[in-house]
XYZ file of C-alpha atoms in Angstrom:
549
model
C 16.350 1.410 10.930
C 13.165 3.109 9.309
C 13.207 1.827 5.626
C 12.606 4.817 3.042
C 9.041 4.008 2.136
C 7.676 4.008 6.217
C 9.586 7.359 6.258
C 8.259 8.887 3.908
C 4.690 7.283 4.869
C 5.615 8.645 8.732
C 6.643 12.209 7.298
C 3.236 12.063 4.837
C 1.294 11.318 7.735
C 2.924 14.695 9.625
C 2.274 16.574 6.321
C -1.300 15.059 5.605
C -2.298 16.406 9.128
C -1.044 19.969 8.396
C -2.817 20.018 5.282
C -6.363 18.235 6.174
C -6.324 21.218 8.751
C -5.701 24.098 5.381
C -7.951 21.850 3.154
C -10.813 21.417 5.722
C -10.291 25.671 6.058
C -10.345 26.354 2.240
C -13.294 23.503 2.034
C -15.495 25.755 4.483
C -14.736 29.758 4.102
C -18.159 30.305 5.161
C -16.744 30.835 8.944
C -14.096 33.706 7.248
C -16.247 35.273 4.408
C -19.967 34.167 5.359
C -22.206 32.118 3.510
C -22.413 34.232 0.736
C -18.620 33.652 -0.989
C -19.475 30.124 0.162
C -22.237 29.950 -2.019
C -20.418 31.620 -4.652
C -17.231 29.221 -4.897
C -19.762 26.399 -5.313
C -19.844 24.739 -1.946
C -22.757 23.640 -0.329
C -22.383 20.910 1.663
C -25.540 21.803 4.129
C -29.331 20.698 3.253
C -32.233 21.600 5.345
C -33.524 18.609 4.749
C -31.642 15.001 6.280
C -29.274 13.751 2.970
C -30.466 9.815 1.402
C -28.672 7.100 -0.111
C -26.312 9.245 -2.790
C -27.442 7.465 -6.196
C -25.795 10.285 -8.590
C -22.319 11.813 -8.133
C -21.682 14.820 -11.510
C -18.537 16.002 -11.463
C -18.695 19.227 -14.182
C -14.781 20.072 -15.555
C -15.975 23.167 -16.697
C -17.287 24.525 -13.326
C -14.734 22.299 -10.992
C -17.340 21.268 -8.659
C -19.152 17.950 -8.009
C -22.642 18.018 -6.974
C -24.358 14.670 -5.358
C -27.892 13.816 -5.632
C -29.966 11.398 -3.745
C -33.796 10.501 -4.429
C -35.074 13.641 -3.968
C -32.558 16.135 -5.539
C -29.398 17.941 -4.966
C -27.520 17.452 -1.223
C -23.982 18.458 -1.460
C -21.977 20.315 -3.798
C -17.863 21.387 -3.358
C -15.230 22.615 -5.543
C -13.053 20.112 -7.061
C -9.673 20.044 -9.014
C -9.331 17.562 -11.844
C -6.223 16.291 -13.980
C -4.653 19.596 -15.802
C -3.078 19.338 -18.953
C -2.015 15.950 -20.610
C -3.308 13.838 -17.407
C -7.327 15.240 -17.967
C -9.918 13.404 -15.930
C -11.734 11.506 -18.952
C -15.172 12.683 -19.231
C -17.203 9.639 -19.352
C -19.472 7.582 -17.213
C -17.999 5.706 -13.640
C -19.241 4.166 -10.395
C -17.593 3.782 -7.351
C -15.713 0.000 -7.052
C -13.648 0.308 -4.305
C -13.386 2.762 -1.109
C -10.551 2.840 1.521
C -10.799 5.727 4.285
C -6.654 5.874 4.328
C -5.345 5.359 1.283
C -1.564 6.177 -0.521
C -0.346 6.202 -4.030
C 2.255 3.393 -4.930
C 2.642 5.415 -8.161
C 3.627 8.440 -6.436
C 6.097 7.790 -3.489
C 3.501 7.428 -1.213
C 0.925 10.548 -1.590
C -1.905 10.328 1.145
C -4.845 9.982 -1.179
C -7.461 10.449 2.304
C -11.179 8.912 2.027
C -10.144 7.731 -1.008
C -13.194 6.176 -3.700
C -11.952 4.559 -7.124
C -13.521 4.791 -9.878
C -10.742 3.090 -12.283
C -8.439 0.225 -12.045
C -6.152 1.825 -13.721
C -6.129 4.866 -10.914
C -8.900 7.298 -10.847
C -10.125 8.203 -7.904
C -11.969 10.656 -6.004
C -10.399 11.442 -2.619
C -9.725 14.660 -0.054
C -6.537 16.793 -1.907
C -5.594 20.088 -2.277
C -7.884 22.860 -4.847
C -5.445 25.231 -5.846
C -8.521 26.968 -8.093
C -7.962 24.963 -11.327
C -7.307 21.564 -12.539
C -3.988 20.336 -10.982
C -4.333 16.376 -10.559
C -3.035 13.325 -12.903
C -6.800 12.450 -13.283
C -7.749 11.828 -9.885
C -10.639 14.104 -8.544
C -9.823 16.213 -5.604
C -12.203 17.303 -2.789
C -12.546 19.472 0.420
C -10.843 17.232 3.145
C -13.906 17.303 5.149
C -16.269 17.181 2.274
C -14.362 14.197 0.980
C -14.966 12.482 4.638
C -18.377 13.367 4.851
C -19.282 12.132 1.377
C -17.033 8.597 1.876
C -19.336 7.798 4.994
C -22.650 8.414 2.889
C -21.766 6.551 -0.568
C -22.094 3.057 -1.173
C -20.254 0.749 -3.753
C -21.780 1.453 -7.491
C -22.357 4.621 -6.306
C -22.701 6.620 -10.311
C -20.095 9.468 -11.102
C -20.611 11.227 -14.439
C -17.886 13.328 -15.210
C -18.838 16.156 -17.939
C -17.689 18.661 -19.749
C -20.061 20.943 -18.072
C -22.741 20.837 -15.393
C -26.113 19.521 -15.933
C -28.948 18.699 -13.620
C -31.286 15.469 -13.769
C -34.433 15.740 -13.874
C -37.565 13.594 -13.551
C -38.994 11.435 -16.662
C -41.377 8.842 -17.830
C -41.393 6.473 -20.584
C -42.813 3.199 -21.256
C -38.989 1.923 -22.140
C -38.053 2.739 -19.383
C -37.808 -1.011 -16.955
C -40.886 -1.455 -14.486
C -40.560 -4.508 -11.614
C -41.754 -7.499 -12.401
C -43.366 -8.905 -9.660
C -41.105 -11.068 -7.722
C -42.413 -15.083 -7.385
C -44.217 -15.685 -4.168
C -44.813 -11.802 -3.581
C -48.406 -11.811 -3.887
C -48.328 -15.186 -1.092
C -46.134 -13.114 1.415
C -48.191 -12.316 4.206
C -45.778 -9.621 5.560
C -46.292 -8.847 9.588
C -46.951 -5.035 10.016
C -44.219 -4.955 12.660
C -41.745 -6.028 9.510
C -43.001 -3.801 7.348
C -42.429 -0.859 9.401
C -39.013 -2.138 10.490
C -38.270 -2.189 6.462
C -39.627 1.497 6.017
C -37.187 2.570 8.681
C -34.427 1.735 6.085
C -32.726 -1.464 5.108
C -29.533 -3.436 6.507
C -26.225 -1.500 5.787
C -24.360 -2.927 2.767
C -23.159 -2.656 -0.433
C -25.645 -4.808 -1.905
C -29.369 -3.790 -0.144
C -31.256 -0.834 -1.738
C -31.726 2.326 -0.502
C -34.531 2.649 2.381
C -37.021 4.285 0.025
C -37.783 0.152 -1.995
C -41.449 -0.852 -1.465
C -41.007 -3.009 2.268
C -43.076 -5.346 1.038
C -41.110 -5.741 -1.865
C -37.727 -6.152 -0.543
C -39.226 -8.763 3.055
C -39.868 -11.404 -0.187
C -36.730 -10.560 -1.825
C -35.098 -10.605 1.875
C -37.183 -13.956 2.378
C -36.293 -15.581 -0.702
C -32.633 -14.833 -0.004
C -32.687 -16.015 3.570
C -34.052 -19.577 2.077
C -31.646 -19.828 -0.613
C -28.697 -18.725 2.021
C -29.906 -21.629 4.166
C -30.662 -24.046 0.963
C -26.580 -23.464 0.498
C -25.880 -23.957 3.996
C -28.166 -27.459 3.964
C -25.967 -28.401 0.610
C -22.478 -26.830 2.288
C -22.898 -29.445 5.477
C -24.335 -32.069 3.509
C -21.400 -32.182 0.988
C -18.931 -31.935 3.691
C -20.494 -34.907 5.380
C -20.302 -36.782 2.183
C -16.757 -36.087 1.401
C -15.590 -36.952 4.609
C -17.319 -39.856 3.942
C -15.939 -40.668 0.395
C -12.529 -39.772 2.425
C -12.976 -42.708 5.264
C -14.443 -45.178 2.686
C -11.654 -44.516 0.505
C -9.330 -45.180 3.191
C -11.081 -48.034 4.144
C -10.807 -49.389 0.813
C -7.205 -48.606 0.634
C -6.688 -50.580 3.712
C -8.321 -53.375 2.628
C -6.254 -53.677 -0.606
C -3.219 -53.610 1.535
C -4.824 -56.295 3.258
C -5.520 -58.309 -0.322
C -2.003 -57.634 -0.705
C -0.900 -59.050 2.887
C -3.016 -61.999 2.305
C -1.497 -62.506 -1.283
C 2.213 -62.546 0.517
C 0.859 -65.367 3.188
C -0.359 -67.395 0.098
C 2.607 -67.239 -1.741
C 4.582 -68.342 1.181
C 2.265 -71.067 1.844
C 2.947 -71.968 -1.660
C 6.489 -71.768 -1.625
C 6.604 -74.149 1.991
C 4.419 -76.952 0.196
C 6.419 -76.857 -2.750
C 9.546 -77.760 -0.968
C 7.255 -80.179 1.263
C 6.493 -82.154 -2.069
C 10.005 -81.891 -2.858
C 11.321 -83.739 0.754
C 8.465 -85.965 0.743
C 9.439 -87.231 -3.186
C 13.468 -87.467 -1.776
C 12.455 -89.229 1.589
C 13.567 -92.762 1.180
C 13.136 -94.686 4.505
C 9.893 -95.309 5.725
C 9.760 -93.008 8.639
C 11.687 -90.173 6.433
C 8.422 -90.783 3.936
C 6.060 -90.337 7.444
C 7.389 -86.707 8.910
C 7.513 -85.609 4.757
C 4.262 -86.847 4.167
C 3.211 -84.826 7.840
C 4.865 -82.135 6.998
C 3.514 -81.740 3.248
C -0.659 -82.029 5.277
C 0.548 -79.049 7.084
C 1.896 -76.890 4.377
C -1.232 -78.329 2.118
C -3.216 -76.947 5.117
C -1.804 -73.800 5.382
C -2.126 -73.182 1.841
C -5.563 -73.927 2.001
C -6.359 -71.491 5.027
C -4.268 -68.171 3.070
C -6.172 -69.231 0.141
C -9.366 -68.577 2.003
C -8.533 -65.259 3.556
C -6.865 -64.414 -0.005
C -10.637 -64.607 -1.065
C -12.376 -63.808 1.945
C -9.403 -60.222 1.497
C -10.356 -59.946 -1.854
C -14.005 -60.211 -1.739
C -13.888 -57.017 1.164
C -11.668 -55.366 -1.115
C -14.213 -54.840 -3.988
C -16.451 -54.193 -1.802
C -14.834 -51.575 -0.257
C -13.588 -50.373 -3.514
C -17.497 -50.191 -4.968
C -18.386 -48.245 -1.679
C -15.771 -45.564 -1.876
C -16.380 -45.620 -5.526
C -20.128 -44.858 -4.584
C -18.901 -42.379 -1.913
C -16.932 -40.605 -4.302
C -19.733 -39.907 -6.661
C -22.334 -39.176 -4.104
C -19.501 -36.215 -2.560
C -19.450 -35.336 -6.443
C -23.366 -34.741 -6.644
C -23.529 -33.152 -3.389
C -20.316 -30.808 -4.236
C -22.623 -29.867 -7.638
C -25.528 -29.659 -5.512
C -23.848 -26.816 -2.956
C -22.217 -25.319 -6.254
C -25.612 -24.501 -7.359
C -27.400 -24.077 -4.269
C -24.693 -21.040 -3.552
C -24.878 -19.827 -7.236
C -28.596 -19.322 -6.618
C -28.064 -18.035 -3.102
C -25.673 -15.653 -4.523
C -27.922 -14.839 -7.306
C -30.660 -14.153 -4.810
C -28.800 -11.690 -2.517
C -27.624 -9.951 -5.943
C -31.429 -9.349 -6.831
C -31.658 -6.756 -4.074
C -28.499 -4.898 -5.984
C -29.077 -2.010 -8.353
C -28.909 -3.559 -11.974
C -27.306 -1.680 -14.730
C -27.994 -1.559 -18.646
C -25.710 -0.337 -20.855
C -27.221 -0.057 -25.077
C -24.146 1.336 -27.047
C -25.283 2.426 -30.417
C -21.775 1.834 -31.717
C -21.838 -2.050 -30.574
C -25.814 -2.184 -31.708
C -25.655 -4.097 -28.562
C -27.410 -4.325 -24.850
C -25.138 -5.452 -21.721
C -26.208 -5.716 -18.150
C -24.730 -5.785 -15.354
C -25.662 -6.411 -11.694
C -23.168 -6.653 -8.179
C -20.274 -5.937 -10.755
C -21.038 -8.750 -12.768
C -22.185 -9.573 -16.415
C -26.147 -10.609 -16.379
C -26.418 -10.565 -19.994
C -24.689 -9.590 -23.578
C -26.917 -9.427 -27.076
C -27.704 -7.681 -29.986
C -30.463 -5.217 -29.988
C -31.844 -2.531 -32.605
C -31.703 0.553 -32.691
C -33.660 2.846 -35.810
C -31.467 4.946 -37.728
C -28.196 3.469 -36.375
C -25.891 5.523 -38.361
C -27.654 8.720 -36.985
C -25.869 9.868 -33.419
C -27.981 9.521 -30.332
C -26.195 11.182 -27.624
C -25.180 9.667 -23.967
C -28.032 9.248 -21.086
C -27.951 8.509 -17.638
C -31.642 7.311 -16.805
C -31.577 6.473 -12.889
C -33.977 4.661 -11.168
C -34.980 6.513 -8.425
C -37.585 4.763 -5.702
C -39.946 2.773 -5.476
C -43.931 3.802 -6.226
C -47.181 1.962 -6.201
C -45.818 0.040 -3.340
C -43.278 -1.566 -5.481
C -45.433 -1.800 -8.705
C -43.247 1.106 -10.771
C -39.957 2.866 -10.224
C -39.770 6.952 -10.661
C -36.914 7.905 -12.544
C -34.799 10.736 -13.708
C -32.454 11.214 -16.530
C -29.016 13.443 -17.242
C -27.602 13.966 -20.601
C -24.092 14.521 -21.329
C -23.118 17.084 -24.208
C -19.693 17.023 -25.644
C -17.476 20.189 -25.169
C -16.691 19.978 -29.114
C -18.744 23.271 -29.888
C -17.617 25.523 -27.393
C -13.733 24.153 -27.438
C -12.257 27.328 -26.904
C -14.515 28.321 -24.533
C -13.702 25.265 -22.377
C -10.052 25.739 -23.241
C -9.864 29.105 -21.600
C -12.299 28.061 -18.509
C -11.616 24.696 -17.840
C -7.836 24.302 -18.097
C -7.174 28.465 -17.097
C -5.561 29.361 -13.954
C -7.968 31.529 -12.801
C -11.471 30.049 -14.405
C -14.693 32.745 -14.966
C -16.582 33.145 -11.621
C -20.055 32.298 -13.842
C -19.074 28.736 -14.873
C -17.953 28.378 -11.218
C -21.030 29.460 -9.099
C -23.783 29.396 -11.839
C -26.746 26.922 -11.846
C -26.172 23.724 -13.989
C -28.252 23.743 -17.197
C -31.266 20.996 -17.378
C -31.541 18.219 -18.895
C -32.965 18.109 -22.692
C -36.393 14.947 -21.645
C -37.271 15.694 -24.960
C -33.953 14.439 -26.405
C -33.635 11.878 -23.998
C -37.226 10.460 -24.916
C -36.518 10.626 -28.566
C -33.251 8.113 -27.771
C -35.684 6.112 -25.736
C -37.762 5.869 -28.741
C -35.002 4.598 -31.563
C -34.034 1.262 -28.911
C -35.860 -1.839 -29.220
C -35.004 -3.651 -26.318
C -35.193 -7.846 -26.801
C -37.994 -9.307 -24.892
C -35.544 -11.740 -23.205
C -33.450 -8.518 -22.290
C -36.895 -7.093 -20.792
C -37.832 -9.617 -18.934
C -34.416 -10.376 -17.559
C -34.251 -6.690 -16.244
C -37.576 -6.234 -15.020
C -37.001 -9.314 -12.665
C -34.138 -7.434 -10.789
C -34.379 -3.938 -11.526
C -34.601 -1.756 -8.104
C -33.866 2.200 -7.253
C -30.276 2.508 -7.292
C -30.631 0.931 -11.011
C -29.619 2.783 -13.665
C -29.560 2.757 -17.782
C -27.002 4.253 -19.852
C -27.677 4.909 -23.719
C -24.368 6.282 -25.813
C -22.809 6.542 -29.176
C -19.783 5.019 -27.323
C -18.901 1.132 -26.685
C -17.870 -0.461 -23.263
C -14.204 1.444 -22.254
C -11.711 -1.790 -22.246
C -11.663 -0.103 -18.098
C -15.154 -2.197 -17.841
C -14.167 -5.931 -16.733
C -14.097 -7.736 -13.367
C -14.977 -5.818 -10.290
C -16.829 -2.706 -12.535
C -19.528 -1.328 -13.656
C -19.647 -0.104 -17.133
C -17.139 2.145 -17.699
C -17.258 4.294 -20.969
C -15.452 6.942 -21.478
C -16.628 10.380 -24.016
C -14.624 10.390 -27.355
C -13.899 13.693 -28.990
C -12.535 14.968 -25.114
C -9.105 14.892 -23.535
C -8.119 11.611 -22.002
C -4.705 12.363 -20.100
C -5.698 10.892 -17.182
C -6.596 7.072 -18.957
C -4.317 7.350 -21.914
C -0.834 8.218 -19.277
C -1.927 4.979 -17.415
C -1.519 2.795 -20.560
C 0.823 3.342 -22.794
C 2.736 0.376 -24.238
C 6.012 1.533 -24.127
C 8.290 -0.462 -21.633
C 5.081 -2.053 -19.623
C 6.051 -3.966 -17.009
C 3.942 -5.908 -14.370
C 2.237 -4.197 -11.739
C 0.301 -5.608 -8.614
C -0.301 -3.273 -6.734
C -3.371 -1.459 -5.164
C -3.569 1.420 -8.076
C -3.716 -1.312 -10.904
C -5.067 -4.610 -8.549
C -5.742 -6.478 -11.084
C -1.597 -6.897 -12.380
C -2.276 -5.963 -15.926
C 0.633 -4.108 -17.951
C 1.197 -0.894 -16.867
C 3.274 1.920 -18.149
C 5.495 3.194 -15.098
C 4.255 6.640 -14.034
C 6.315 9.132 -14.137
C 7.920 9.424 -10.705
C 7.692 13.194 -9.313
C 8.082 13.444 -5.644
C 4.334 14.689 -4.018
C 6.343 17.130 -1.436
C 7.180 19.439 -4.165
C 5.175 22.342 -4.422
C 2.146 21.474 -2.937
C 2.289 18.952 0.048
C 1.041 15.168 -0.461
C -1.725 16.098 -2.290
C 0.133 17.924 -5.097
C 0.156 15.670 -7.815
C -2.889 13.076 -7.250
């Protein structure tokens, strides 16, 4: 017997089908209405030229669209419907930390959440759903079905998703805050083969953690190089403190065996002992003369056999220690070569993470810099910042590619602008049923580099903090300045999360509350933290399995 949860997973699976087939349609009504109305509801998922590594993902609430960007510019763009009333997708500032092609809510009896991409623990997500024409999700971020797939087989993990208030373009800037490479150690003594380097300029190896294909090939051969060593360094330590504890684990046993033997020996003695004793004792109570002869024989023997389990007693003994002091020795050499692959694999690690993006976070709230790189902390200290009670707005700066073969990065920069100002405005377009057709097909408005340059200007970054970042920064790499501290969503597995204050948080606050938490472990909150129970609403009503996420 089918148990409910398969059946409703089989019967999601029937429904999922039907409506990837009316989601892909809606996704592309250029093959009904032309390219035009295409155009006009926002989605352009077709470039002339061949789409790069997607670095930039904005998702605009205003408009409901999300436009990607690679090195170069804008490559896709699609409607999208965010969380409606009470569950609002937080504006705020995301990456991409996990991705799963087929994926289904445990919050919601099972809704098929296809191609989908988290962005929160706690259950944000982009993934394919339906786009009734205005925000209808509990925070997640719905796509075209085949816009979704498309986009899932072109991101990578860390990938950056800015969600706004409204739309804004990034666009290109230069400022001498902004993090150059240092040059890496033995970069200048790599004699790079021009077979390699045009391998490397034909793009890296796929994964998570090498750069985009536009990174100086010189460049990333050494950091490639330097990896490779360190990876084989740890494998050298790996075998080496295997061989010594299996050592330390046969000297050990050898010493154990030889106490046993100490202790076998010890037995012999004391029965050796015992048999003279009670020859002594015949030989003093013998009274004729040939009584006195077999107890006096008899005594030699037992004196003899005393003597010989007296010497293996010390011959036992004397192996003993010295088996003891070997495994003892053993032991502490499989210590020192455990430490030794410890940190032979922390560098190794270390040195494969240098070829991830790195990302800096300076929240004027905190007066403090973090950075991050591979999901995890690099760094945590104070910095200034001049006229710290004076706001200085929230900026993407994204590192871009390399240029000067690897000598300087080209970056860009997006600002986000609160929705504060034009609140009714928003109220009427973003949460409306039917939103204006202008904030829907319009152009988004470009980024202030004058503003962003004059934030640029009020940090002081910490030389330390400089240095450290300069060392490992790469395109891909971004740095965030914002009145706002770290979102408590920021901890293992994450980039920095932080979320806009002053905007509607339905979406974050719904998945928190303390009332009645109980455990969860589950793949929408992996981590087990305390969870509020969502409210349970069944997906098929009203809208298919898409209808609520």
């Amino acid at each position: 017997m089918i148990v409910p949860r398969l059946k409703r997973r089989l019967a999601g699976l029937a429904v999922t089908g039907l409506a990837a087939l009316l989601t892909a349609a809606a996704a592309d009504p250029a093959a009904a209405r032309g390219d035009g109305e295409r155009r006009a509801r926002g989605d352009d998922s077709t470039l002339s030229r061949p789409a790069g590594v997607p670095l930039l993902a904005i998702v605009s609430l205003a408009e409901q669209r999300v436009t990607i960007y690679d090195a170069e510019g804008r490559i896709l763009r699609a409607p999208v419907s965010t969380g409606q009333r009470g569950y609002e997708t937080p504006a705020g500032i995301y990456s991409v930390i996990q991705k799963e092609r087929e994926h289904y809510s445990n919050l919601y009896d099972d809704a098929s959440m296809p191609f989908m991409q988290r962005i929160t623990w706690s259950g944000i997500a982009l993934h394919a759903g339906a786009l009734p024409g205005y925000p209808a999700s509990h925070g997640c971020i719905r796509m075209p079905y085949s816009f979704a797939e498309r986009l899932f087989d072109l991101t990578r993990m860390g990938l950056r998703v800015v969600v706004m208030p409204r739309d804004a373009a990034p666009v290109a800037i230069s400022h001498p805050a902004l993090f150059k490479p240092a040059p890496v150690v033995a970069e200048a003594a790599t004699a790079t083969p021009p077979e390699t380097v045009q391998k490397m300029r034909l793009g890296g190896e796929p994964g998570a953690n090498v750069p985009p294909p536009t990174i100086s090939p010189r460049r990333l051969v050494t950091l490639k190089s330097i990896a490779a060593a360190k990876a084989a360094e740890a494998e050298a330590a790996a075998k080496k403190a295997e061989t010594a504890r299996l050592a330390a684990t046969r000297s050990t046993g050898e010493a154990t065996r030889a106490k046993k033997a100490v202790a076998l020996a010890e037995r012999e003695k004391a029965r050796a002992d015992a048999q003279l004793k009670s020859a002594e004792l015949a030989f003093g109570a013998a009274e004729g003369e040939a009584d006195k002869q077999r107890a006096e024989e008899a005594k030699a023997k037992a004196q003899a056999k005393v003597d010989e389990a007296e010497a293996k007693l010390k011959e036992a003994t004397a192996e003993a220690d010295a088996k003891a002091d070997a495994a003892a020795r053993a032991r502490d050499a499989a210590k020192a070569a455990d430490a030794e692959r410890a940190s032979a694999a922390g560098a190794a690690r270390e040195a494969a993470a240098r070829m991830s993006p790195v990302s800096v976070f300076v929240s004027r709230q905190a007066q403090r810099i973090y950075v991050r790189q591979a999901f995890q902390p690099l760094l945590d200290m104070p910095l200034t910042i001049r006229d710290p009670d004076k706001p200085i707005g929230t900026h993407i700066f994204t590192a871009l590619d390399y240029v000067d073969d690897g000598a300087d990065v080209r970056w860009n920069v997006v600002t986000m602008t609160s929705s504060g100002q034009r609140a009714a405005e928003n109220e009427a377009e973003t949460f409306g049923r039917r939103p204006h057709a202008r904030s829907r097909g319009g152009e988004p408005a470009a980024t202030d580099v004058a503003a962003a340059k004059a934030a640029l200007d009020r940090i002081a970054i910490p030389a330390e903090a400089a240095q450290k970042i300069a060392e490992v920064v790469s395109p891909g790499s971004s740095l965030i300045i914002s009145d706002e501290p770290v979102s408590r969503e920021t901890g293992k597995g994450t980039d920095f999360i932080v979320i806009m204050s002053g905007e509607p948080q339905g979406g974050i606050k719904i998945r928190s509350r303390p009332q009645q938490p109980r455990w969860y472990d589950d793949d929408d909150d992996e981590r087990g933290y305390r969870r509020q129970p969502y409210p349970r609403r069944s997906p098929w009503s009203g809208g298919g399995p898409f209808f609520r996420w």
